[in-house]
Short mmCIF file of C-alpha atoms in Angstrom, two decimals:
data_model
loop_
_atom_site.label_atom_id
_atom_site.label_comp_id
_atom_site.label_asym_id
_atom_site.label_seq_id
_atom_site.Cartn_x
_atom_site.Cartn_y
_atom_site.Cartn_z
CA MET A 26 -0.63 31.99 -30.51
CA SER A 27 2.55 30.86 -32.27
CA ARG A 28 4.96 33.08 -30.35
CA ARG A 29 8.07 31.32 -29.13
CA PRO A 30 7.64 30.45 -25.45
CA PRO A 31 10.21 32.08 -23.11
CA LEU A 32 13.06 29.75 -22.18
CA VAL A 33 12.49 30.38 -18.48
CA LEU A 34 9.17 28.58 -18.80
CA ALA A 35 9.93 26.12 -21.58
CA GLY A 36 13.04 24.72 -19.84
CA PRO A 37 11.44 23.63 -16.56
CA ALA A 38 8.34 22.49 -18.46
CA ALA A 39 10.48 20.18 -20.60
CA VAL A 40 12.21 18.82 -17.46
CA ALA A 41 8.79 18.16 -15.90
CA VAL A 42 7.59 16.28 -18.97
CA GLY A 43 10.75 14.17 -19.04
CA PHE A 44 10.52 13.46 -15.32
CA LEU A 45 6.88 12.33 -15.50
CA VAL A 46 7.23 10.30 -18.67
CA LEU A 47 10.62 8.62 -18.12
CA PRO A 48 9.49 6.00 -15.55
CA VAL A 49 6.65 4.95 -17.82
CA VAL A 50 9.05 4.60 -20.75
CA ALA A 51 11.40 2.53 -18.56
CA LEU A 52 8.49 0.30 -17.52
CA ILE A 53 7.53 -0.31 -21.14
CA GLN A 54 11.16 -0.98 -22.02
CA ARG A 55 11.33 -3.70 -19.31
CA ALA A 56 8.05 -5.29 -20.39
CA PRO A 57 8.25 -9.01 -21.19
CA TRP A 58 6.48 -8.56 -24.53
CA SER A 59 6.97 -12.14 -25.76
CA SER A 60 5.36 -13.73 -22.71
CA LEU A 61 2.82 -10.97 -22.13
CA ALA A 62 -0.14 -12.96 -23.41
CA ASP A 63 0.66 -15.90 -21.14
CA LEU A 64 1.23 -13.66 -18.12
CA LEU A 65 -2.08 -11.88 -18.60
CA THR A 66 -4.28 -14.92 -19.10
CA THR A 67 -3.66 -16.70 -15.78
CA SER A 68 -6.78 -17.07 -13.64
CA THR A 69 -5.32 -14.80 -10.95
CA VAL A 70 -4.95 -11.96 -13.42
CA ALA A 71 -8.35 -12.57 -15.01
CA ASP A 72 -10.00 -12.56 -11.57
CA ALA A 73 -8.17 -9.41 -10.52
CA MET A 74 -9.11 -7.65 -13.75
CA ARG A 75 -12.79 -8.57 -13.50
CA LEU A 76 -12.85 -7.54 -9.85
CA SER A 77 -11.08 -4.25 -10.55
CA ILE A 78 -13.67 -3.33 -13.16
CA VAL A 79 -16.60 -4.22 -10.91
CA VAL A 80 -15.17 -2.47 -7.84
CA SER A 81 -14.04 0.70 -9.61
CA LEU A 82 -17.29 1.14 -11.54
CA THR A 83 -19.42 0.54 -8.45
CA ALA A 84 -17.31 2.95 -6.43
CA THR A 85 -17.74 5.55 -9.16
CA ALA A 86 -21.51 5.05 -9.23
CA VAL A 87 -21.72 5.40 -5.44
CA GLY A 88 -19.37 8.39 -5.55
CA VAL A 89 -21.51 10.15 -8.17
CA GLY A 90 -24.79 9.24 -6.44
CA PHE A 91 -23.77 10.73 -3.12
CA GLY A 92 -21.10 13.17 -4.32
CA LEU A 93 -23.33 15.12 -6.70
CA PRO A 94 -25.83 16.24 -4.04
CA LEU A 95 -22.90 17.03 -1.73
CA ALA A 96 -21.14 19.08 -4.40
CA TRP A 97 -24.34 21.03 -5.06
CA LEU A 98 -24.89 21.63 -1.33
CA LEU A 99 -21.32 22.90 -0.86
CA ALA A 100 -21.55 25.17 -3.89
CA ARG A 101 -25.02 26.62 -3.55
CA VAL A 102 -26.24 26.46 0.05
CA ASP A 103 -24.70 28.82 2.54
CA PHE A 104 -25.01 26.82 5.75
CA PRO A 105 -22.98 27.40 8.91
CA GLY A 106 -19.69 25.48 8.97
CA ARG A 107 -19.65 25.02 5.20
CA ALA A 108 -15.89 25.64 4.94
CA LEU A 109 -15.27 23.04 7.64
CA VAL A 110 -17.48 20.45 5.95
CA ARG A 111 -15.73 21.09 2.65
CA ALA A 112 -12.33 20.57 4.30
CA LEU A 113 -13.50 17.41 6.08
CA VAL A 114 -14.88 15.72 2.98
CA LEU A 115 -11.67 16.41 1.08
CA LEU A 116 -9.48 14.93 3.85
CA PRO A 117 -9.29 11.45 2.28
CA MET A 118 -7.34 13.05 -0.58
CA VAL A 119 -4.41 13.85 1.70
CA LEU A 120 -4.78 11.01 4.19
CA PRO A 121 -2.29 8.20 3.43
CA PRO A 122 -4.62 5.53 2.00
CA VAL A 123 -3.34 2.87 4.41
CA VAL A 124 -4.32 5.11 7.32
CA GLY A 125 -7.68 5.70 5.65
CA GLY A 126 -8.19 1.94 5.38
CA THR A 127 -7.30 1.39 9.01
CA ALA A 128 -9.65 4.20 10.03
CA LEU A 129 -12.37 2.44 8.02
CA LEU A 130 -11.67 -0.68 10.09
CA PHE A 131 -12.15 1.36 13.28
CA ALA A 132 -15.45 2.62 11.90
CA LEU A 133 -16.91 -0.25 9.89
CA GLY A 134 -14.86 -3.29 10.97
CA ARG A 135 -16.33 -6.23 12.85
CA ARG A 136 -15.69 -4.41 16.13
CA GLY A 137 -15.81 -0.90 14.71
CA LEU A 138 -17.82 2.08 15.93
CA VAL A 139 -20.67 1.37 13.51
CA GLY A 140 -19.47 -1.95 12.14
CA GLN A 141 -20.26 -3.90 15.31
CA TRP A 142 -23.93 -2.95 14.92
CA LEU A 143 -23.96 -3.82 11.22
CA ASP A 144 -22.53 -7.18 12.23
CA ARG A 145 -24.93 -7.74 15.12
CA TRP A 146 -28.15 -6.49 13.53
CA PHE A 147 -27.75 -7.38 9.87
CA GLY A 148 -24.97 -9.97 9.92
CA LEU A 149 -23.14 -7.63 7.54
CA THR A 150 -19.34 -7.86 7.72
CA LEU A 151 -17.55 -5.54 5.33
CA PRO A 152 -13.86 -6.51 5.69
CA PHE A 153 -12.75 -9.29 3.33
CA SER A 154 -15.77 -8.76 1.09
CA THR A 155 -16.13 -7.16 -2.34
CA THR A 156 -18.49 -4.63 -0.75
CA GLY A 157 -15.61 -3.73 1.58
CA ALA A 158 -13.33 -3.16 -1.40
CA VAL A 159 -15.98 -0.86 -2.91
CA VAL A 160 -16.23 1.03 0.40
CA ALA A 161 -12.45 1.53 0.50
CA ALA A 162 -12.29 2.66 -3.13
CA THR A 163 -15.23 5.04 -2.67
CA PHE A 164 -13.64 6.55 0.45
CA VAL A 165 -10.47 7.57 -1.39
CA ALA A 166 -12.03 8.38 -4.77
CA MET A 167 -15.26 10.27 -4.03
CA PRO A 168 -13.53 13.51 -2.91
CA PHE A 169 -12.13 13.86 -6.45
CA PHE A 170 -15.68 13.94 -7.79
CA VAL A 171 -16.94 16.36 -5.15
CA LEU A 172 -13.99 18.70 -5.72
CA THR A 173 -14.38 18.75 -9.51
CA VAL A 174 -18.14 19.18 -9.58
CA GLU A 175 -18.35 21.67 -6.71
CA ALA A 176 -15.88 23.96 -8.50
CA ALA A 177 -17.90 23.65 -11.72
CA ILE A 178 -21.21 24.48 -10.03
CA ARG A 179 -19.68 27.48 -8.28
CA GLN A 180 -18.25 28.78 -11.54
CA SER A 181 -21.48 28.22 -13.45
CA ASP A 182 -23.76 31.19 -13.92
CA ALA A 183 -26.06 31.38 -10.90
CA SER A 184 -28.28 33.92 -12.64
CA LEU A 185 -29.52 31.19 -14.98
CA GLU A 186 -30.76 29.27 -11.94
CA GLU A 187 -32.33 32.45 -10.59
CA ALA A 188 -34.04 33.01 -13.94
CA ALA A 189 -35.46 29.50 -13.83
CA ALA A 190 -36.73 30.13 -10.31
CA THR A 191 -38.36 33.40 -11.39
CA LEU A 192 -40.11 31.53 -14.18
CA GLY A 193 -41.66 29.26 -11.59
CA ALA A 194 -39.34 26.24 -11.53
CA GLY A 195 -38.94 24.56 -8.13
CA PRO A 196 -35.47 24.03 -6.67
CA LEU A 197 -35.38 20.38 -7.78
CA THR A 198 -36.51 21.22 -11.32
CA THR A 199 -33.91 23.99 -11.48
CA PHE A 200 -31.23 21.56 -10.37
CA ARG A 201 -32.31 18.95 -12.89
CA ARG A 202 -33.04 21.18 -15.91
CA VAL A 203 -30.53 24.01 -15.44
CA THR A 204 -27.66 23.16 -13.09
CA LEU A 205 -27.06 19.60 -14.27
CA PRO A 206 -26.84 20.40 -18.00
CA LEU A 207 -24.56 23.36 -17.22
CA VAL A 208 -22.00 21.24 -15.39
CA ALA A 209 -22.47 17.98 -17.32
CA PRO A 210 -18.93 18.03 -18.78
CA SER A 211 -17.49 18.44 -15.28
CA ILE A 212 -19.63 15.61 -13.99
CA ALA A 213 -18.19 13.39 -16.72
CA ALA A 214 -14.66 14.56 -15.95
CA GLY A 215 -15.13 14.14 -12.20
CA ALA A 216 -16.55 10.66 -12.69
CA ALA A 217 -13.65 9.64 -14.91
CA LEU A 218 -11.13 11.00 -12.41
CA THR A 219 -12.92 9.20 -9.59
CA TRP A 220 -12.94 6.01 -11.57
CA ALA A 221 -9.21 6.24 -12.34
CA ARG A 222 -8.45 6.84 -8.67
CA ALA A 223 -10.65 3.89 -7.64
CA LEU A 224 -9.01 1.66 -10.24
CA GLY A 225 -5.52 2.37 -8.89
CA GLU A 226 -6.56 2.20 -5.24
CA PHE A 227 -4.27 0.02 -3.13
CA GLY A 228 -3.60 1.16 0.45
CA ALA A 229 -7.09 1.57 1.84
CA THR A 230 -8.27 -1.61 0.12
CA VAL A 231 -5.51 -3.80 1.52
CA ALA A 232 -5.90 -2.31 5.00
CA PHE A 233 -9.71 -2.46 5.14
CA ALA A 234 -10.80 -5.22 2.78
CA GLY A 235 -7.69 -7.40 2.97
CA ASN A 236 -6.35 -9.42 0.09
CA VAL A 237 -8.73 -12.21 -0.91
CA PRO A 238 -8.29 -13.53 -4.46
CA GLY A 239 -11.56 -13.22 -6.37
CA ARG A 240 -13.18 -11.04 -3.71
CA THR A 241 -10.93 -8.12 -2.79
CA GLN A 242 -7.72 -8.76 -4.73
CA THR A 243 -7.95 -6.00 -7.34
CA LEU A 244 -5.29 -5.33 -9.99
CA PRO A 245 -3.10 -3.07 -7.80
CA LEU A 246 -3.07 -5.68 -5.00
CA ALA A 247 -2.24 -8.47 -7.42
CA THR A 248 0.50 -6.26 -8.88
CA PHE A 249 2.02 -5.47 -5.50
CA LEU A 250 2.16 -9.14 -4.52
CA ALA A 251 3.48 -10.22 -7.90
CA LEU A 252 6.30 -7.73 -7.38
CA GLU A 253 7.43 -9.81 -4.38
CA SER A 254 8.14 -12.93 -6.37
CA ARG A 255 7.24 -12.54 -10.06
CA PRO A 256 8.36 -9.07 -11.19
CA GLU A 257 7.58 -9.91 -14.84
CA GLU A 258 3.94 -10.50 -14.00
CA ALA A 259 3.89 -7.26 -12.00
CA ILE A 260 5.13 -5.32 -15.03
CA ALA A 261 2.55 -6.98 -17.25
CA LEU A 262 -0.23 -6.08 -14.80
CA SER A 263 1.03 -2.50 -14.59
CA LEU A 264 0.85 -2.25 -18.36
CA VAL A 265 -2.84 -3.15 -18.20
CA LEU A 266 -3.47 -0.38 -15.65
CA LEU A 267 -1.36 1.97 -17.76
CA ALA A 268 -3.34 1.22 -20.91
CA VAL A 269 -6.64 1.70 -19.12
CA SER A 270 -5.70 5.02 -17.54
CA LEU A 271 -4.27 6.26 -20.81
CA ALA A 272 -7.57 5.42 -22.48
CA VAL A 273 -9.43 7.40 -19.83
CA LEU A 274 -7.15 10.41 -20.21
CA VAL A 275 -7.48 10.35 -23.98
CA SER A 276 -11.24 10.17 -23.71
CA LEU A 277 -11.08 13.22 -21.43
CA ARG A 278 -8.94 15.25 -23.80
CA ARG A 279 -11.89 17.40 -24.78
CA HIS A 280 -12.34 18.43 -21.20
CA TRP A 281 -8.75 19.00 -20.15
CA ILE A 282 -6.49 19.32 -23.10
CA LEU A 283 -8.55 21.22 -25.64
CA ARG A 284 -10.21 23.53 -23.16
CA MET B 2 17.78 44.28 -15.97
CA THR B 3 19.24 40.88 -15.09
CA ARG B 4 17.34 37.85 -16.20
CA PRO B 5 16.66 35.24 -13.55
CA PRO B 6 18.35 31.95 -14.38
CA PRO B 7 16.03 29.13 -15.46
CA VAL B 8 14.73 27.18 -12.50
CA ALA B 9 16.00 23.96 -14.06
CA ALA B 10 19.55 25.23 -14.05
CA LEU B 11 19.14 26.28 -10.44
CA ALA B 12 17.88 22.85 -9.51
CA LEU B 13 20.77 21.18 -11.33
CA ALA B 14 23.21 23.44 -9.51
CA VAL B 15 21.71 22.57 -6.14
CA LEU B 16 21.45 18.81 -6.63
CA PRO B 17 25.16 17.98 -6.12
CA LEU B 18 25.12 20.06 -2.92
CA VAL B 19 22.24 17.98 -1.56
CA GLY B 20 24.16 14.84 -2.42
CA ALA B 21 27.26 16.16 -0.71
CA CYS B 22 25.39 16.84 2.50
CA SER B 23 24.58 13.17 3.05
CA SER B 24 28.24 12.10 2.87
CA THR B 25 29.54 14.27 5.68
CA SER B 26 32.71 13.54 7.62
CA THR B 27 31.05 11.09 10.09
CA PRO B 28 31.51 7.56 8.80
CA THR B 29 28.09 6.02 8.18
CA VAL B 30 26.99 2.42 7.79
CA ARG B 31 23.81 2.19 5.74
CA VAL B 32 21.86 -0.91 6.77
CA LEU B 33 18.93 -2.22 4.72
CA ALA B 34 16.95 -4.68 6.83
CA ALA B 35 13.73 -6.71 6.57
CA SER B 36 10.72 -5.12 8.28
CA SER B 37 10.45 -7.95 10.81
CA LEU B 38 13.86 -6.82 12.13
CA THR B 39 12.70 -3.25 12.84
CA ASP B 40 12.70 -3.28 16.64
CA VAL B 41 15.73 -5.49 17.19
CA TYR B 42 17.91 -3.69 14.63
CA GLU B 43 17.18 -0.34 16.20
CA GLN B 44 18.60 -1.75 19.43
CA LEU B 45 21.54 -3.47 17.69
CA ALA B 46 22.40 -0.19 15.94
CA GLY B 47 22.29 1.65 19.27
CA GLU B 48 24.65 -0.89 20.83
CA PHE B 49 27.02 -0.62 17.87
CA GLU B 50 27.06 3.18 17.97
CA THR B 51 27.81 3.14 21.71
CA ALA B 52 30.69 0.74 21.17
CA ASN B 53 32.00 2.68 18.16
CA PRO B 54 31.65 6.38 18.92
CA GLY B 55 31.77 8.49 15.81
CA VAL B 56 30.21 5.86 13.55
CA ASP B 57 26.63 6.42 12.46
CA VAL B 58 24.27 3.58 11.60
CA GLU B 59 21.55 4.55 9.14
CA LEU B 60 18.69 2.04 9.16
CA GLN B 61 16.19 1.45 6.40
CA PHE B 62 13.39 -1.10 6.76
CA ALA B 63 11.10 -2.60 4.13
CA GLY B 64 10.00 -6.01 2.91
CA SER B 65 13.03 -8.18 2.06
CA SER B 66 11.97 -8.54 -1.57
CA GLN B 67 11.50 -4.82 -1.94
CA LEU B 68 14.94 -4.11 -0.46
CA ALA B 69 16.51 -6.75 -2.67
CA SER B 70 15.00 -5.09 -5.74
CA LEU B 71 16.40 -1.74 -4.59
CA VAL B 72 19.88 -3.22 -4.15
CA VAL B 73 19.78 -5.07 -7.47
CA GLU B 74 18.79 -1.82 -9.20
CA GLY B 75 21.81 -0.16 -7.62
CA ALA B 76 20.41 1.71 -4.61
CA PRO B 77 23.15 2.71 -2.17
CA GLY B 78 23.66 0.57 0.94
CA ASP B 79 26.42 -1.14 2.92
CA VAL B 80 24.69 -4.02 4.70
CA PHE B 81 21.70 -6.11 3.66
CA ALA B 82 19.77 -8.24 6.17
CA SER B 83 17.11 -10.44 4.59
CA ALA B 84 14.29 -12.43 6.18
CA ASP B 85 14.99 -15.48 4.06
CA LEU B 86 17.74 -17.12 2.07
CA VAL B 87 15.95 -17.04 -1.30
CA THR B 88 15.83 -13.24 -1.27
CA MET B 89 19.47 -13.00 -0.16
CA GLN B 90 20.42 -15.31 -3.03
CA ARG B 91 18.80 -12.89 -5.51
CA VAL B 92 21.19 -10.19 -4.34
CA VAL B 93 24.18 -12.56 -4.38
CA ASP B 94 23.31 -13.60 -7.95
CA SER B 95 23.18 -9.97 -9.04
CA GLY B 96 26.81 -9.60 -7.91
CA GLN B 97 26.01 -6.83 -5.43
CA THR B 98 27.31 -8.55 -2.28
CA GLN B 99 30.83 -8.13 -0.92
CA SER B 100 30.98 -10.65 1.95
CA ALA B 101 29.44 -14.12 1.85
CA PRO B 102 25.95 -14.15 3.45
CA GLN B 103 25.78 -15.53 6.98
CA VAL B 104 22.70 -16.77 8.83
CA PHE B 105 22.35 -14.76 12.04
CA ALA B 106 18.89 -15.68 13.35
CA THR B 107 15.82 -17.81 12.77
CA ASN B 108 12.15 -17.18 13.33
CA SER B 109 9.23 -19.57 13.57
CA LEU B 110 5.50 -19.29 13.19
CA THR B 111 2.87 -19.15 15.87
CA LEU B 112 -0.86 -18.49 16.10
CA VAL B 113 -2.26 -15.27 17.52
CA VAL B 114 -5.87 -14.59 18.50
CA PRO B 115 -7.67 -11.41 19.65
CA ALA B 116 -7.05 -10.82 23.38
CA ASP B 117 -10.44 -12.31 24.33
CA ASN B 118 -10.15 -15.21 21.85
CA PRO B 119 -13.81 -14.99 20.76
CA ALA B 120 -13.70 -18.17 18.68
CA GLY B 121 -11.95 -20.19 21.39
CA VAL B 122 -9.03 -21.28 19.20
CA ASP B 123 -6.68 -23.52 21.17
CA ARG B 124 -4.84 -25.65 18.65
CA LEU B 125 -3.63 -25.61 15.05
CA ALA B 126 -6.24 -28.15 13.88
CA ASP B 127 -9.00 -25.61 14.68
CA LEU B 128 -7.94 -23.63 11.61
CA ALA B 129 -9.48 -26.25 9.31
CA ASP B 130 -12.94 -24.99 10.42
CA ASP B 131 -14.42 -23.05 7.50
CA ASP B 132 -16.42 -20.72 9.76
CA LEU B 133 -13.28 -19.51 11.49
CA LEU B 134 -11.90 -16.24 10.10
CA VAL B 135 -8.22 -16.83 9.38
CA ALA B 136 -5.60 -14.31 8.24
CA GLN B 137 -2.16 -15.27 6.98
CA CYS B 138 0.50 -13.73 4.76
CA ALA B 139 0.13 -14.03 1.00
CA ILE B 140 2.02 -16.95 -0.48
CA GLU B 141 4.36 -14.56 -2.35
CA VAL B 142 6.03 -13.28 0.82
CA PRO B 143 8.24 -15.43 3.12
CA CYS B 144 5.77 -15.61 6.04
CA GLY B 145 3.03 -16.84 3.68
CA ALA B 146 5.24 -19.53 2.19
CA ALA B 147 6.13 -20.63 5.72
CA ALA B 148 2.43 -20.76 6.70
CA ALA B 149 1.67 -22.90 3.64
CA SER B 150 4.36 -25.42 4.59
CA LEU B 151 3.13 -25.39 8.18
CA PHE B 152 -0.39 -26.37 7.07
CA ALA B 153 0.93 -28.91 4.58
CA SER B 154 3.08 -30.69 7.13
CA ALA B 155 0.19 -30.75 9.61
CA ASP B 156 -2.05 -32.21 6.87
CA LEU B 157 -4.48 -29.32 7.21
CA VAL B 158 -6.54 -27.66 4.50
CA VAL B 159 -6.94 -24.05 5.60
CA GLU B 160 -9.06 -21.60 3.63
CA ALA B 161 -7.57 -18.28 4.71
CA ASP B 162 -10.06 -15.40 4.68
CA SER B 163 -7.36 -12.88 3.88
CA LEU B 164 -3.87 -13.15 2.45
CA GLU B 165 -2.14 -10.08 3.84
CA PRO B 166 0.85 -8.50 2.08
CA ASN B 167 3.01 -8.60 5.21
CA VAL B 168 3.08 -10.07 8.67
CA ARG B 169 2.35 -6.77 10.45
CA ALA B 170 -0.93 -6.50 8.51
CA VAL B 171 -1.93 -9.96 9.78
CA LEU B 172 -1.19 -8.81 13.32
CA THR B 173 -3.30 -5.65 12.90
CA LYS B 174 -6.28 -7.67 11.65
CA VAL B 175 -6.01 -9.89 14.76
CA GLU B 176 -5.52 -6.98 17.17
CA LEU B 177 -8.65 -5.27 15.84
CA GLY B 178 -10.63 -8.51 16.08
CA GLU B 179 -11.38 -8.59 12.35
CA VAL B 180 -10.27 -12.22 12.23
CA ASP B 181 -10.42 -15.01 14.80
CA VAL B 182 -6.85 -16.18 14.33
CA GLY B 183 -3.73 -15.17 12.45
CA VAL B 184 -0.48 -16.90 11.54
CA VAL B 185 2.50 -14.71 12.43
CA TYR B 186 6.12 -14.97 13.51
CA ARG B 187 6.87 -15.61 17.18
CA THR B 188 8.74 -12.28 17.30
CA ASP B 189 5.61 -10.41 16.19
CA ALA B 190 3.47 -12.17 18.79
CA LEU B 191 6.03 -11.19 21.42
CA ALA B 192 6.15 -7.56 20.24
CA ALA B 193 2.35 -7.26 20.35
CA GLY B 194 2.39 -8.19 24.06
CA ASP B 195 -1.05 -8.58 25.62
CA ARG B 196 -2.86 -6.85 22.76
CA VAL B 197 -3.15 -10.38 21.33
CA GLY B 198 -3.18 -13.86 22.79
CA GLU B 199 -0.73 -16.50 21.60
CA VAL B 200 -1.72 -20.09 20.87
CA PRO B 201 1.65 -21.83 20.78
CA LEU B 202 2.14 -24.63 18.27
CA ASP B 203 2.73 -27.33 20.82
CA PRO B 204 3.97 -29.68 19.70
CA ASN B 205 5.15 -27.87 16.58
CA PRO B 206 4.24 -30.24 13.75
CA VAL B 207 7.28 -29.26 11.78
CA ALA B 208 10.93 -29.09 12.51
CA ASN B 209 12.65 -25.72 12.12
CA GLU B 210 13.47 -26.37 8.49
CA TYR B 211 9.90 -25.66 7.29
CA ALA B 212 7.90 -23.36 9.50
CA ALA B 213 10.87 -21.18 10.24
CA ASN B 214 12.91 -18.92 8.11
CA GLU B 215 16.51 -18.05 8.31
CA TYR B 216 17.73 -14.46 8.39
CA ALA B 217 20.92 -13.80 6.45
CA ILE B 218 23.23 -10.79 6.50
CA ALA B 219 25.93 -9.67 4.05
CA THR B 220 27.87 -6.54 3.24
CA LEU B 221 27.31 -4.93 -0.16
CA LEU B 222 29.81 -3.89 -2.83
CA GLY B 223 31.94 -0.94 -1.78
CA ALA B 224 31.00 -1.17 1.90
CA PRO B 225 33.49 0.38 4.36
CA ALA B 226 35.25 -1.66 7.08
CA ASP B 227 32.72 -0.32 9.60
CA ALA B 228 30.06 -2.36 7.79
CA ASP B 229 32.02 -5.57 8.49
CA ASP B 230 32.23 -4.51 12.13
CA PHE B 231 28.44 -4.06 12.24
CA VAL B 232 27.92 -7.57 10.80
CA ALA B 233 30.39 -8.91 13.38
CA HIS B 234 28.38 -7.21 16.13
CA VAL B 235 25.14 -8.86 14.95
CA LEU B 236 26.88 -12.25 15.04
CA SER B 237 28.66 -11.59 18.38
CA ASP B 238 27.45 -13.00 21.69
CA GLU B 239 26.05 -9.60 22.65
CA GLY B 240 24.18 -9.25 19.35
CA GLN B 241 22.82 -12.78 19.59
CA ALA B 242 21.60 -12.12 23.15
CA THR B 243 19.74 -9.04 21.91
CA LEU B 244 18.14 -11.06 19.10
CA ALA B 245 17.10 -13.77 21.55
CA GLY B 246 15.53 -11.08 23.75
CA PHE B 247 13.23 -10.16 20.85
CA GLY B 248 12.20 -13.79 20.32
CA PHE B 249 14.53 -14.74 17.47
CA GLY B 250 16.03 -18.22 17.44
CA ALA B 251 19.75 -18.94 17.17
CA PRO B 252 21.05 -19.78 13.68
#
């Protein structure tokens, strides 16, 4: 494995690495290190950080809870229109998040398609609430989980599931005792990816849940607004997000880098 | 057998060509303007191009602060039009301006409600009601700072339910009926037409100096003479009439 890589591949690869890493280096170089501690301990930042953790973790939990059955269905059940359903559930990945957020308003807002009934029957208003922020984050992040896990289930050895069935295991037992353990690493990877996407979510959140400090103002929203008047604080906040996502990627190295 | 050249080298060879394409023979004035100027500047640019055949106006809209950051970091542009003086001053301080900034328009705040006004808002004092859903701009952007001074000078304590990142987002929340009332610029209320209702601030509790902001324009370093002509057009009687038509106040 120690052959010299051909220049035709190594050249562009080096350019790509430089291109992707340079902005991060520039950000770190501009960081106000001496005042970092002060910038990161204001109540706005503390609130945003706490909220970001709550929202992103909840969105991940919801995404896994509903995404896992969906991924299994798409991978293992041959129902009519499966390709269409797969395309539809992956749409939020390409939809500009702001458009996604506005579409959520049309659907779940106070006068939305479904939202007006939630409001009328249960007094449940999602916009401007933390639940709304979770809804927005889940909408953009869940497809990443479905995509990762569906691919893993499809690539896993179906004959093992068939063997379990022959030995008398019901479909649910097969799923729990055979399929799940087989794709467990991908579930972890998909969840981490989903969480990272939810943590960085901005557009759909601001469009659907608004910007309410302590309730929907997550780290990316606080960062965007800080950029308007206090760029130093924005850089400091970005460093926090950077550190967190780096930690996630490092913890995933077994799955992606060493595979 | 010939070896294909590395893609990187190809890309590097092509890059200058792409750059060259944008500076063709037609003289171009690159205008960076605040988002609240979107509609009116499109018309002003059209007027200018009609009066100066052969000159192209290239418009770019974004939040004033965002544009200012672009200019300060050296992004190319010939004219900068900001929604407030503080942001313009940031660009002046960075040494990127060529001409001295001039105020060319003002804007003031107003209240907008969903077309059917479900909460029955009819005056500014109603906003103190905690049950009312209120949207305004975040304090970090000019329209939010203006809203804060509006409330302060009317002696009102308003708990906004959402602090939107820009004035168009406030308008959207009102249009869709997600909030009962929003604080926006008069020009935005006018542009939204009958999709929203306006509750005029009558009498306006503050003089223009607080609840209004002043729009300033300046040419940037290295701008061609055409850029000065564009600024002159904005300040001309014709340009001022166009601005007034969109609801902007005179400087």
